[in-house]
Amino acid sequence: MAGSTQFVLSPAKRLEGEIVVPGDKSISHRAVILGAVARGTTEIRGLLRGDDVLRTLAAFRRLGVSIGDDGDTVRIDGRGLSGLREPDDVIDLGNSGTSIRLLAGLLAGRPFLSILTGDDSLRGRPMGRVAEPLRKMGGRIDGRSEGNLAPLVVRGGGLRGISYLSPVASAQVKSAVLLAGLSAEGETSVTEPGLSRDHTEKMLTAFGAGVRREGLKVAVEGNDRLKACCVDVPGDFSSAAFFIVGATILPGSDLTIRRVGVNPTRTGLIDVLRQMGGRIELESLTETGGEAVADIRVRSAPLKGVTVAPEIVPRMIDEFPVLCIAAAVAEGETVVTGASELRVKESDRIAAMAHVLGQFGVSAAGLPDGIRIHGRGGGLEGDATGRRIRSHGDHRVAMSAATLALAASGETLVEDTACVATSFPGFLELLRSVTRL
Ligand code: S3P
């Protein structure tokens, strides 16, 4: 139902078969960014053609980079950091937090003016977290609300390396500072309170940058000699997550998701689902570009509620909405804390998920930094004549609601689902292809 703004879902018996999910969003952004500033032709296979990544591609075209796409392979003709040109217009990054924050970092080091903006949701998200360290490096970053909100005005150039102690475990903050570090004099390092996804450091290494890691600290040297590379993008674990939970909660399911990225900084959901009683196996483990890849086999299992350890939250930050779905059908209470970052995602995901669960008749209370969910222990009752769920304009909320709808009674309408195209074009068709009614 491409282009549709609502999903209509009926209850399903089980999920069964084998699927491949679209390419990893985080790795796709980084492949485009590093390909654009390396020297030579970077070839990317499996790039996610979701709106967010298309925004990053369009941004680099505006920055003067030549990019070809034959539908299979994307080829980027990189001419080094110094090959980027001042954009002749405002760069609109749509809904994509990764695009705006990573570009703010990269462009802070380039000697020209860039103006970065996005949609209503993105213009409401905090940018001070990247502007602040970039200013410490000598960058001139301005924006609404004293530089905390986009549009951001970046007057780049003249950076020096810093050792930055980040107050949040955020891969976007870490990556913005490291990308700025490529244009800076000397070494730039970031130390995080907990390890966030480490795709940037892995890919910088693959492109020939000298990256040093010591525990939670990662450092890079100024470097305009990155070498073009071939990137094979694995399936996105965060997209697979809806199918992992769907197959877990629908009795009799047996589903395999092929070639998914299983970088341990991303797979906290598997650990938590296993604690809850989930049956998830990783098969045919391999590696590409330093990233672990596997087939994920999921069989249904009855779940029990858990208290999620706050330390695991950075490893499953994007899987919170779909974990709420698993918790809704589990027996007993699930509590998540240490997750205040969820308040500043594409939506306030704590409020959005408490609201969605309530509409399915599941009792859920938002906490300042998490949620408390009273699981129904199996089937969901409620209005069988059709419930209408708002997506809150958030792709992961929409897909989570669709997943729970399969286990509910009666028909469910998920409204305002155009946002799903940011990360998972073809989600509904893929879900239908493995749904047994
Ligand atoms: C991302 C980092 C995370 C994540 C987002 C993608 C990335 O955001 O939620 O979907 O690709 O670097 P934060 O850095 O804000 O935690």
GROMACS .gro file of C-alpha atoms and ligand atoms in nm:
model
  453
    1MET     CA    1   0.000   0.000   0.000
    2ALA     CA    2   0.274   0.246  -0.094
    3GLY     CA    3   0.162   0.606  -0.053
    4SER     CA    4  -0.128   0.507   0.173
    5THR     CA    5  -0.161   0.697   0.498
    6GLN     CA    6  -0.333   0.422   0.693
    7PHE     CA    7  -0.290   0.052   0.765
    8VAL     CA    8  -0.591  -0.176   0.807
    9LEU     CA    9  -0.502  -0.488   1.006
   10SER     CA   10  -0.693  -0.800   1.096
   11PRO     CA   11  -0.598  -1.056   1.360
   12ALA     CA   12  -0.347  -1.317   1.243
   13LYS     CA   13  -0.287  -1.678   1.346
   14ARG     CA   14   0.090  -1.683   1.306
   15LEU     CA   15   0.392  -1.550   1.113
   16GLU     CA   16   0.568  -1.807   0.900
   17GLY     CA   17   0.836  -1.824   0.630
   18GLU     CA   18   1.155  -1.641   0.538
   19ILE     CA   19   1.204  -1.273   0.472
   20VAL     CA   20   1.469  -1.011   0.408
   21VAL     CA   21   1.423  -0.664   0.559
   22PRO     CA   22   1.555  -0.341   0.399
   23GLY     CA   23   1.910  -0.220   0.462
   24ASP     CA   24   2.026  -0.079   0.794
   25LYS     CA   25   1.940   0.289   0.822
   26SER     CA   26   2.236   0.389   1.042
   27ILE     CA   27   2.489   0.206   0.824
   28SER     CA   28   2.329   0.345   0.505
   29HIS     CA   29   2.368   0.708   0.623
   30ARG     CA   30   2.729   0.649   0.720
   31ALA     CA   31   2.814   0.474   0.391
   32VAL     CA   32   2.685   0.776   0.197
   33ILE     CA   33   2.864   1.027   0.422
   34LEU     CA   34   3.202   0.852   0.423
   35GLY     CA   35   3.174   0.766   0.052
   36ALA     CA   36   3.115   1.135  -0.021
   37VAL     CA   37   3.427   1.252   0.166
   38ALA     CA   38   3.661   0.967   0.069
   39ARG     CA   39   3.871   0.968  -0.246
   40GLY     CA   40   3.760   0.739  -0.529
   41THR     CA   41   3.438   0.554  -0.611
   42THR     CA   42   3.253   0.399  -0.320
   43GLU     CA   43   3.007   0.125  -0.415
   44ILE     CA   44   2.717   0.057  -0.179
   45ARG     CA   45   2.494  -0.250  -0.209
   46GLY     CA   46   2.175  -0.294  -0.010
   47LEU     CA   47   2.143   0.078   0.070
   48LEU     CA   48   1.814   0.160   0.242
   49ARG     CA   49   1.600   0.366   0.002
   50GLY     CA   50   1.395   0.508   0.290
   51ASP     CA   51   1.314   0.881   0.302
   52ASP     CA   52   1.575   0.949   0.572
   53VAL     CA   53   1.864   0.809   0.369
   54LEU     CA   54   1.735   0.970   0.049
   55ARG     CA   55   1.763   1.303   0.237
   56THR     CA   56   2.129   1.233   0.312
   57LEU     CA   57   2.191   1.142  -0.055
   58ALA     CA   58   2.017   1.462  -0.173
   59ALA     CA   59   2.221   1.667   0.075
   60PHE     CA   60   2.550   1.544  -0.072
   61ARG     CA   61   2.432   1.611  -0.425
   62ARG     CA   62   2.373   1.970  -0.308
   63LEU     CA   63   2.724   1.970  -0.165
   64GLY     CA   64   2.855   1.897  -0.515
   65VAL     CA   65   2.909   1.520  -0.491
   66SER     CA   66   2.823   1.307  -0.794
   67ILE     CA   67   2.613   1.002  -0.701
   68GLY     CA   68   2.476   0.734  -0.935
   69ASP     CA   69   2.214   0.471  -0.856
   70ASP     CA   70   2.121   0.188  -1.094
   71GLY     CA   71   1.861   0.055  -0.850
   72ASP     CA   72   2.102  -0.208  -0.722
   73THR     CA   73   2.433  -0.038  -0.652
   74VAL     CA   74   2.483   0.324  -0.544
   75ARG     CA   75   2.813   0.470  -0.670
   76ILE     CA   76   2.956   0.778  -0.503
   77ASP     CA   77   3.236   0.970  -0.669
   78GLY     CA   78   3.419   1.103  -0.364
   79ARG     CA   79   3.678   1.381  -0.397
   80GLY     CA   80   3.780   1.413  -0.035
   81LEU     CA   81   3.654   1.646   0.236
   82SER     CA   82   3.799   1.934   0.039
   83GLY     CA   83   3.584   1.831  -0.261
   84LEU     CA   84   3.263   1.943  -0.085
   85ARG     CA   85   3.118   2.273  -0.214
   86GLU     CA   86   2.908   2.536  -0.039
   87PRO     CA   87   2.540   2.441  -0.092
   88ASP     CA   88   2.338   2.694  -0.295
   89ASP     CA   89   2.025   2.652  -0.080
   90VAL     CA   90   1.899   2.540   0.259
   91ILE     CA   91   1.942   2.163   0.308
   92ASP     CA   92   1.617   2.001   0.423
   93LEU     CA   93   1.675   1.676   0.612
   94GLY     CA   94   1.306   1.593   0.655
   95ASN     CA   95   1.245   1.372   0.959
   96SER     CA   96   1.602   1.248   0.991
   97GLY     CA   97   1.784   1.318   1.318
   98THR     CA   98   2.085   1.118   1.203
   99SER     CA   99   2.118   1.325   0.885
  100ILE     CA  100   2.101   1.666   1.051
  101ARG     CA  101   2.327   1.585   1.346
  102LEU     CA  102   2.595   1.399   1.148
  103LEU     CA  103   2.594   1.666   0.875
  104ALA     CA  104   2.620   1.945   1.134
  105GLY     CA  105   2.938   1.774   1.257
  106LEU     CA  106   3.087   1.712   0.915
  107LEU     CA  107   3.005   2.060   0.782
  108ALA     CA  108   3.135   2.236   1.095
  109GLY     CA  109   3.479   2.156   0.957
  110ARG     CA  110   3.424   2.278   0.601
  111PRO     CA  111   3.509   2.639   0.513
  112PHE     CA  112   3.168   2.753   0.393
  113LEU     CA  113   2.814   2.829   0.508
  114SER     CA  114   2.548   2.560   0.538
  115ILE     CA  115   2.190   2.592   0.664
  116LEU     CA  116   2.027   2.271   0.782
  117THR     CA  117   1.659   2.222   0.857
  118GLY     CA  118   1.389   1.956   0.871
  119ASP     CA  119   1.020   1.883   0.926
  120ASP     CA  120   0.810   1.992   1.227
  121SER     CA  121   0.926   1.695   1.436
  122LEU     CA  122   1.296   1.747   1.357
  123ARG     CA  123   1.276   2.122   1.422
  124GLY     CA  124   1.149   2.038   1.772
  125ARG     CA  125   1.437   1.804   1.860
  126PRO     CA  126   1.742   1.912   2.062
  127MET     CA  127   2.043   2.019   1.855
  128GLY     CA  128   2.237   2.181   2.141
  129ARG     CA  129   2.383   1.838   2.215
  130VAL     CA  130   2.582   1.858   1.890
  131ALA     CA  131   2.621   2.237   1.869
  132GLU     CA  132   2.788   2.252   2.210
  133PRO     CA  133   3.084   2.018   2.144
  134LEU     CA  134   3.123   2.156   1.791
  135ARG     CA  135   3.154   2.507   1.937
  136LYS     CA  136   3.421   2.377   2.176
  137MET     CA  137   3.613   2.267   1.866
  138GLY     CA  138   3.589   2.623   1.731
  139GLY     CA  139   3.282   2.568   1.510
  140ARG     CA  140   3.033   2.850   1.460
  141ILE     CA  141   2.687   2.698   1.490
  142ASP     CA  142   2.372   2.900   1.536
  143GLY     CA  143   2.004   2.816   1.545
  144ARG     CA  144   1.672   2.902   1.701
  145SER     CA  145   1.646   2.891   2.077
  146GLU     CA  146   2.011   2.987   2.128
  147GLY     CA  147   2.136   2.729   1.887
  148ASN     CA  148   1.936   2.440   2.030
  149LEU     CA  149   1.680   2.409   1.749
  150ALA     CA  150   1.698   2.385   1.371
  151PRO     CA  151   1.726   2.554   1.129
  152LEU     CA  152   2.097   2.541   1.211
  153VAL     CA  153   2.340   2.782   1.053
  154VAL     CA  154   2.686   2.631   1.027
  155ARG     CA  155   2.981   2.855   0.939
  156GLY     CA  156   3.249   2.592   0.907
  157GLY     CA  157   3.626   2.574   0.923
  158GLY     CA  158   3.913   2.628   1.163
  159LEU     CA  159   3.845   2.337   1.401
  160ARG     CA  160   4.084   2.195   1.659
  161GLY     CA  161   4.058   1.852   1.821
  162ILE     CA  162   3.905   1.818   2.168
  163SER     CA  163   3.850   1.541   2.423
  164TYR     CA  164   3.474   1.547   2.471
  165LEU     CA  165   3.297   1.390   2.767
  166SER     CA  166   2.945   1.335   2.634
  167PRO     CA  167   2.663   1.353   2.889
  168VAL     CA  168   2.446   1.114   2.679
  169ALA     CA  169   2.505   0.774   2.522
  170SER     CA  170   2.417   0.898   2.174
  171ALA     CA  171   2.567   0.770   1.850
  172GLN     CA  172   2.453   1.085   1.675
  173VAL     CA  173   2.646   1.308   1.915
  174LYS     CA  174   2.953   1.081   1.905
  175SER     CA  175   2.943   1.063   1.525
  176ALA     CA  176   2.896   1.440   1.479
  177VAL     CA  177   3.207   1.507   1.688
  178LEU     CA  178   3.415   1.235   1.517
  179LEU     CA  179   3.315   1.357   1.170
  180ALA     CA  180   3.409   1.713   1.269
  181GLY     CA  181   3.735   1.561   1.395
  182LEU     CA  182   3.826   1.457   1.040
  183SER     CA  183   3.863   1.829   0.954
  184ALA     CA  184   4.023   1.928   1.287
  185GLU     CA  185   4.382   1.982   1.382
  186GLY     CA  186   4.515   1.700   1.599
  187GLU     CA  187   4.316   1.429   1.771
  188THR     CA  188   3.945   1.440   1.860
  189SER     CA  189   3.799   1.199   2.112
  190VAL     CA  190   3.456   1.128   2.259
  191THR     CA  191   3.391   0.942   2.584
  192GLU     CA  192   3.033   0.826   2.642
  193PRO     CA  193   2.854   0.726   2.964
  194GLY     CA  194   2.752   0.398   2.793
  195LEU     CA  195   2.844   0.250   2.456
  196SER     CA  196   2.607   0.366   2.181
  197ARG     CA  197   2.599   0.202   1.837
  198ASP     CA  198   2.953   0.198   1.699
  199HIS     CA  199   2.890   0.193   1.322
  200THR     CA  200   3.075   0.522   1.263
  201GLU     CA  201   3.397   0.404   1.420
  202LYS     CA  202   3.375   0.067   1.242
  203MET     CA  203   3.316   0.229   0.906
  204LEU     CA  204   3.582   0.498   0.956
  205THR     CA  205   3.828   0.211   1.010
  206ALA     CA  206   3.707   0.039   0.690
  207PHE     CA  207   3.767   0.368   0.498
  208GLY     CA  208   4.123   0.386   0.632
  209ALA     CA  209   4.093   0.644   0.912
  210GLY     CA  210   4.307   0.578   1.219
  211VAL     CA  211   4.050   0.512   1.493
  212ARG     CA  212   4.159   0.429   1.848
  213ARG     CA  213   3.921   0.284   2.105
  214GLU     CA  214   3.989   0.250   2.478
  215GLY     CA  215   3.681   0.139   2.669
  216LEU     CA  216   3.413   0.404   2.629
  217LYS     CA  217   3.654   0.648   2.461
  218VAL     CA  218   3.702   0.662   2.085
  219ALA     CA  219   3.948   0.891   1.906
  220VAL     CA  220   4.018   0.992   1.547
  221GLU     CA  221   4.292   1.205   1.384
  222GLY     CA  222   4.228   1.484   1.134
  223ASN     CA  223   4.235   1.311   0.796
  224ASP     CA  224   4.143   1.409   0.441
  225ARG     CA  225   4.278   1.092   0.288
  226LEU     CA  226   3.997   0.843   0.344
  227LYS     CA  227   3.996   0.574   0.075
  228ALA     CA  228   3.680   0.471  -0.114
  229CYS     CA  229   3.540   0.136  -0.010
  230CYS     CA  230   3.273  -0.123  -0.099
  231VAL     CA  231   2.993  -0.138   0.156
  232ASP     CA  232   2.747  -0.426   0.174
  233VAL     CA  233   2.464  -0.300   0.397
  234PRO     CA  234   2.302  -0.573   0.610
  235GLY     CA  235   1.931  -0.579   0.693
  236ASP     CA  236   1.824  -0.337   0.964
  237PHE     CA  237   1.788  -0.503   1.305
  238SER     CA  238   1.548  -0.226   1.407
  239SER     CA  239   1.319  -0.320   1.115
  240ALA     CA  240   1.358  -0.693   1.186
  241ALA     CA  241   1.249  -0.618   1.544
  242PHE     CA  242   0.880  -0.586   1.448
  243PHE     CA  243   0.890  -0.933   1.294
  244ILE     CA  244   1.088  -1.075   1.588
  245VAL     CA  245   0.821  -0.958   1.830
  246GLY     CA  246   0.533  -1.046   1.596
  247ALA     CA  247   0.656  -1.406   1.558
  248THR     CA  248   0.719  -1.433   1.932
  249ILE     CA  249   0.369  -1.329   2.036
  250LEU     CA  250   0.164  -1.518   1.773
  251PRO     CA  251   0.141  -1.886   1.879
  252GLY     CA  252   0.266  -2.138   1.621
  253SER     CA  253   0.494  -1.888   1.443
  254ASP     CA  254   0.827  -1.988   1.290
  255LEU     CA  255   0.996  -1.707   1.098
  256THR     CA  256   1.348  -1.657   0.967
  257ILE     CA  257   1.484  -1.311   0.880
  258ARG     CA  258   1.787  -1.342   0.655
  259ARG     CA  259   2.110  -1.136   0.663
  260VAL     CA  260   2.033  -0.898   0.947
  261GLY     CA  261   2.297  -0.677   1.112
  262VAL     CA  262   2.351  -0.809   1.465
  263ASN     CA  263   2.613  -0.566   1.592
  264PRO     CA  264   2.595  -0.619   1.973
  265THR     CA  265   2.546  -0.244   2.029
  266ARG     CA  266   2.205  -0.289   1.860
  267THR     CA  267   2.067  -0.624   1.977
  268GLY     CA  268   1.963  -0.558   2.337
  269LEU     CA  269   1.606  -0.651   2.238
  270ILE     CA  270   1.713  -1.013   2.183
  271ASP     CA  271   1.861  -1.030   2.534
  272VAL     CA  272   1.547  -0.884   2.691
  273LEU     CA  273   1.309  -1.106   2.490
  274ARG     CA  274   1.513  -1.413   2.588
  275GLN     CA  275   1.485  -1.307   2.953
  276MET     CA  276   1.110  -1.288   2.899
  277GLY     CA  277   1.107  -1.643   2.758
  278GLY     CA  278   1.153  -1.569   2.384
  279ARG     CA  279   1.296  -1.833   2.147
  280ILE     CA  280   1.536  -1.649   1.917
  281GLU     CA  281   1.836  -1.803   1.747
  282LEU     CA  282   2.115  -1.650   1.542
  283GLU     CA  283   2.223  -1.873   1.253
  284SER     CA  284   2.492  -1.849   0.980
  285LEU     CA  285   2.686  -1.574   1.159
  286THR     CA  286   2.929  -1.385   0.931
  287GLU     CA  287   3.088  -1.040   0.912
  288THR     CA  288   3.097  -0.761   0.655
  289GLY     CA  289   3.293  -0.435   0.693
  290GLY     CA  290   3.348  -0.519   1.061
  291GLU     CA  291   2.971  -0.561   1.119
  292ALA     CA  292   2.824  -0.891   1.243
  293VAL     CA  293   2.548  -1.036   1.025
  294ALA     CA  294   2.321  -1.337   1.087
  295ASP     CA  295   1.994  -1.506   1.000
  296ILE     CA  296   1.750  -1.465   1.288
  297ARG     CA  297   1.509  -1.753   1.352
  298VAL     CA  298   1.215  -1.680   1.581
  299ARG     CA  299   0.960  -1.923   1.716
  300SER     CA  300   0.665  -1.821   1.927
  301ALA     CA  301   0.685  -1.847   2.304
  302PRO     CA  302   0.480  -1.738   2.604
  303LEU     CA  303   0.640  -1.431   2.762
  304LYS     CA  304   0.664  -1.309   3.119
  305GLY     CA  305   0.719  -0.948   3.225
  306VAL     CA  306   1.069  -0.825   3.322
  307THR     CA  307   1.244  -0.530   3.477
  308VAL     CA  308   1.477  -0.402   3.207
  309ALA     CA  309   1.823  -0.308   3.338
  310PRO     CA  310   1.895   0.058   3.252
  311GLU     CA  311   2.244  -0.038   3.125
  312ILE     CA  312   2.086  -0.228   2.836
  313VAL     CA  313   1.877   0.070   2.718
  314PRO     CA  314   2.138   0.223   2.479
  315ARG     CA  315   2.160  -0.119   2.305
  316MET     CA  316   1.787  -0.119   2.232
  317ILE     CA  317   1.697   0.249   2.223
  318ASP     CA  318   1.503   0.222   1.895
  319GLU     CA  319   1.332  -0.104   1.998
  320PHE     CA  320   1.147   0.045   2.296
  321PRO     CA  321   0.815   0.083   2.107
  322VAL     CA  322   0.812  -0.279   1.995
  323LEU     CA  323   0.933  -0.405   2.334
  324CYS     CA  324   0.618  -0.240   2.473
  325ILE     CA  325   0.417  -0.467   2.240
  326ALA     CA  326   0.588  -0.780   2.376
  327ALA     CA  327   0.529  -0.652   2.731
  328ALA     CA  328   0.159  -0.593   2.655
  329VAL     CA  329   0.096  -0.964   2.588
  330ALA     CA  330   0.341  -1.095   2.851
  331GLU     CA  331   0.223  -1.233   3.183
  332GLY     CA  332   0.292  -0.979   3.460
  333GLU     CA  333   0.458  -0.642   3.480
  334THR     CA  334   0.739  -0.499   3.267
  335VAL     CA  335   0.926  -0.189   3.383
  336VAL     CA  336   1.172   0.018   3.180
  337THR     CA  337   1.375   0.301   3.338
  338GLY     CA  338   1.686   0.497   3.240
  339ALA     CA  339   1.531   0.578   2.903
  340SER     CA  340   1.458   0.953   2.919
  341GLU     CA  341   1.613   0.984   2.569
  342LEU     CA  342   1.285   0.837   2.441
  343ARG     CA  343   1.119   1.169   2.517
  344VAL     CA  344   1.317   1.338   2.235
  345LYS     CA  345   1.291   1.086   1.951
  346GLU     CA  346   1.074   1.127   1.639
  347SER     CA  347   0.790   1.156   1.895
  348ASP     CA  348   0.781   1.141   2.275
  349ARG     CA  349   0.786   0.762   2.256
  350ILE     CA  350   0.700   0.710   2.623
  351ALA     CA  351   0.380   0.913   2.595
  352ALA     CA  352   0.299   0.776   2.249
  353MET     CA  353   0.334   0.409   2.352
  354ALA     CA  354   0.141   0.454   2.679
  355HIS     CA  355  -0.139   0.603   2.468
  356VAL     CA  356  -0.128   0.328   2.202
  357LEU     CA  357  -0.131   0.048   2.461
  358GLY     CA  358  -0.425   0.212   2.637
  359GLN     CA  359  -0.621   0.203   2.311
  360PHE     CA  360  -0.563  -0.174   2.299
  361GLY     CA  361  -0.697  -0.202   2.655
  362VAL     CA  362  -0.353  -0.257   2.810
  363SER     CA  363  -0.273  -0.066   3.125
  364ALA     CA  364   0.051   0.132   3.088
  365ALA     CA  365   0.185   0.424   3.290
  366GLY     CA  366   0.455   0.653   3.157
  367LEU     CA  367   0.742   0.725   3.400
  368PRO     CA  368   0.970   1.029   3.362
  369ASP     CA  369   1.239   0.802   3.214
  370GLY     CA  370   1.051   0.489   3.110
  371ILE     CA  371   0.726   0.298   3.139
  372ARG     CA  372   0.541   0.046   3.354
  373ILE     CA  373   0.323  -0.199   3.160
  374HIS     CA  374   0.079  -0.445   3.307
  375GLY     CA  375   0.087  -0.734   3.057
  376ARG     CA  376  -0.235  -0.910   2.965
  377GLY     CA  377  -0.082  -1.257   2.968
  378GLY     CA  378  -0.208  -1.366   2.627
  379GLY     CA  379  -0.501  -1.248   2.419
  380LEU     CA  380  -0.613  -0.888   2.406
  381GLU     CA  381  -0.977  -0.810   2.442
  382GLY     CA  382  -1.133  -0.478   2.365
  383ASP     CA  383  -1.352  -0.323   2.104
  384ALA     CA  384  -1.384  -0.569   1.817
  385THR     CA  385  -1.567  -0.323   1.594
  386GLY     CA  386  -1.252  -0.135   1.499
  387ARG     CA  387  -1.005   0.072   1.693
  388ARG     CA  388  -0.821   0.368   1.541
  389ILE     CA  389  -0.463   0.418   1.651
  390ARG     CA  390  -0.266   0.737   1.585
  391SER     CA  391   0.095   0.691   1.481
  392HIS     CA  392   0.197   1.022   1.644
  393GLY     CA  393   0.382   1.079   1.314
  394ASP     CA  394   0.643   0.825   1.429
  395HIS     CA  395   0.738   0.532   1.206
  396ARG     CA  396   0.830   0.298   1.489
  397VAL     CA  397   0.509   0.373   1.681
  398ALA     CA  398   0.305   0.298   1.365
  399MET     CA  399   0.481  -0.035   1.300
  400SER     CA  400   0.459  -0.135   1.667
  401ALA     CA  401   0.084  -0.070   1.670
  402ALA     CA  402   0.051  -0.278   1.351
  403THR     CA  403   0.238  -0.564   1.520
  404LEU     CA  404   0.007  -0.562   1.823
  405ALA     CA  405  -0.299  -0.542   1.597
  406LEU     CA  406  -0.215  -0.893   1.469
  407ALA     CA  407  -0.263  -1.029   1.822
  408ALA     CA  408  -0.578  -0.826   1.897
  409SER     CA  409  -0.940  -0.904   1.827
  410GLY     CA  410  -1.127  -0.731   1.543
  411GLU     CA  411  -0.995  -0.486   1.290
  412THR     CA  412  -0.743  -0.214   1.373
  413LEU     CA  413  -0.683   0.102   1.176
  414VAL     CA  414  -0.340   0.261   1.219
  415GLU     CA  415  -0.363   0.620   1.098
  416ASP     CA  416  -0.101   0.857   0.958
  417THR     CA  417   0.140   0.588   0.841
  418ALA     CA  418   0.325   0.781   0.567
  419CYS     CA  419   0.608   0.816   0.824
  420VAL     CA  420   0.682   0.442   0.789
  421ALA     CA  421   0.857   0.520   0.458
  422THR     CA  422   1.136   0.698   0.650
  423SER     CA  423   1.284   0.364   0.757
  424PHE     CA  424   1.083   0.075   0.614
  425PRO     CA  425   0.929   0.113   0.268
  426GLY     CA  426   0.720  -0.198   0.197
  427PHE     CA  427   0.661  -0.285   0.564
  428LEU     CA  428   0.291  -0.368   0.531
  429GLU     CA  429   0.337  -0.582   0.217
  430LEU     CA  430   0.619  -0.775   0.384
  431LEU     CA  431   0.410  -0.828   0.698
  432ARG     CA  432   0.118  -0.956   0.489
  433SER     CA  433   0.347  -1.194   0.299
  434VAL     CA  434   0.426  -1.392   0.617
  435THR     CA  435   0.092  -1.355   0.794
  436ARG     CA  436  -0.122  -1.669   0.812
  437LEU     CA  437  -0.484  -1.580   0.883
  438S3P     C1  438   2.114   0.670   1.541
  438S3P     C2  439   2.135   0.691   1.675
  438S3P     C3  440   2.027   0.687   1.775
  438S3P     C4  441   1.902   0.621   1.720
  438S3P     C5  442   1.869   0.671   1.582
  438S3P     C6  443   1.982   0.639   1.486
  438S3P     C7  444   2.230   0.677   1.450
  438S3P     O1  445   1.994   0.820   1.815
  438S3P     O2  446   1.793   0.642   1.807
  438S3P     O3  447   1.750   0.609   1.534
  438S3P     O4  448   2.220   0.630   1.335
  438S3P     O5  449   2.335   0.729   1.493
  438S3P     P1  450   2.072   0.894   1.936
  438S3P     O6  451   2.210   0.921   1.894
  438S3P     O7  452   1.993   1.020   1.957
  438S3P     O8  453   2.061   0.799   2.052
   0.00000   0.00000   0.00000
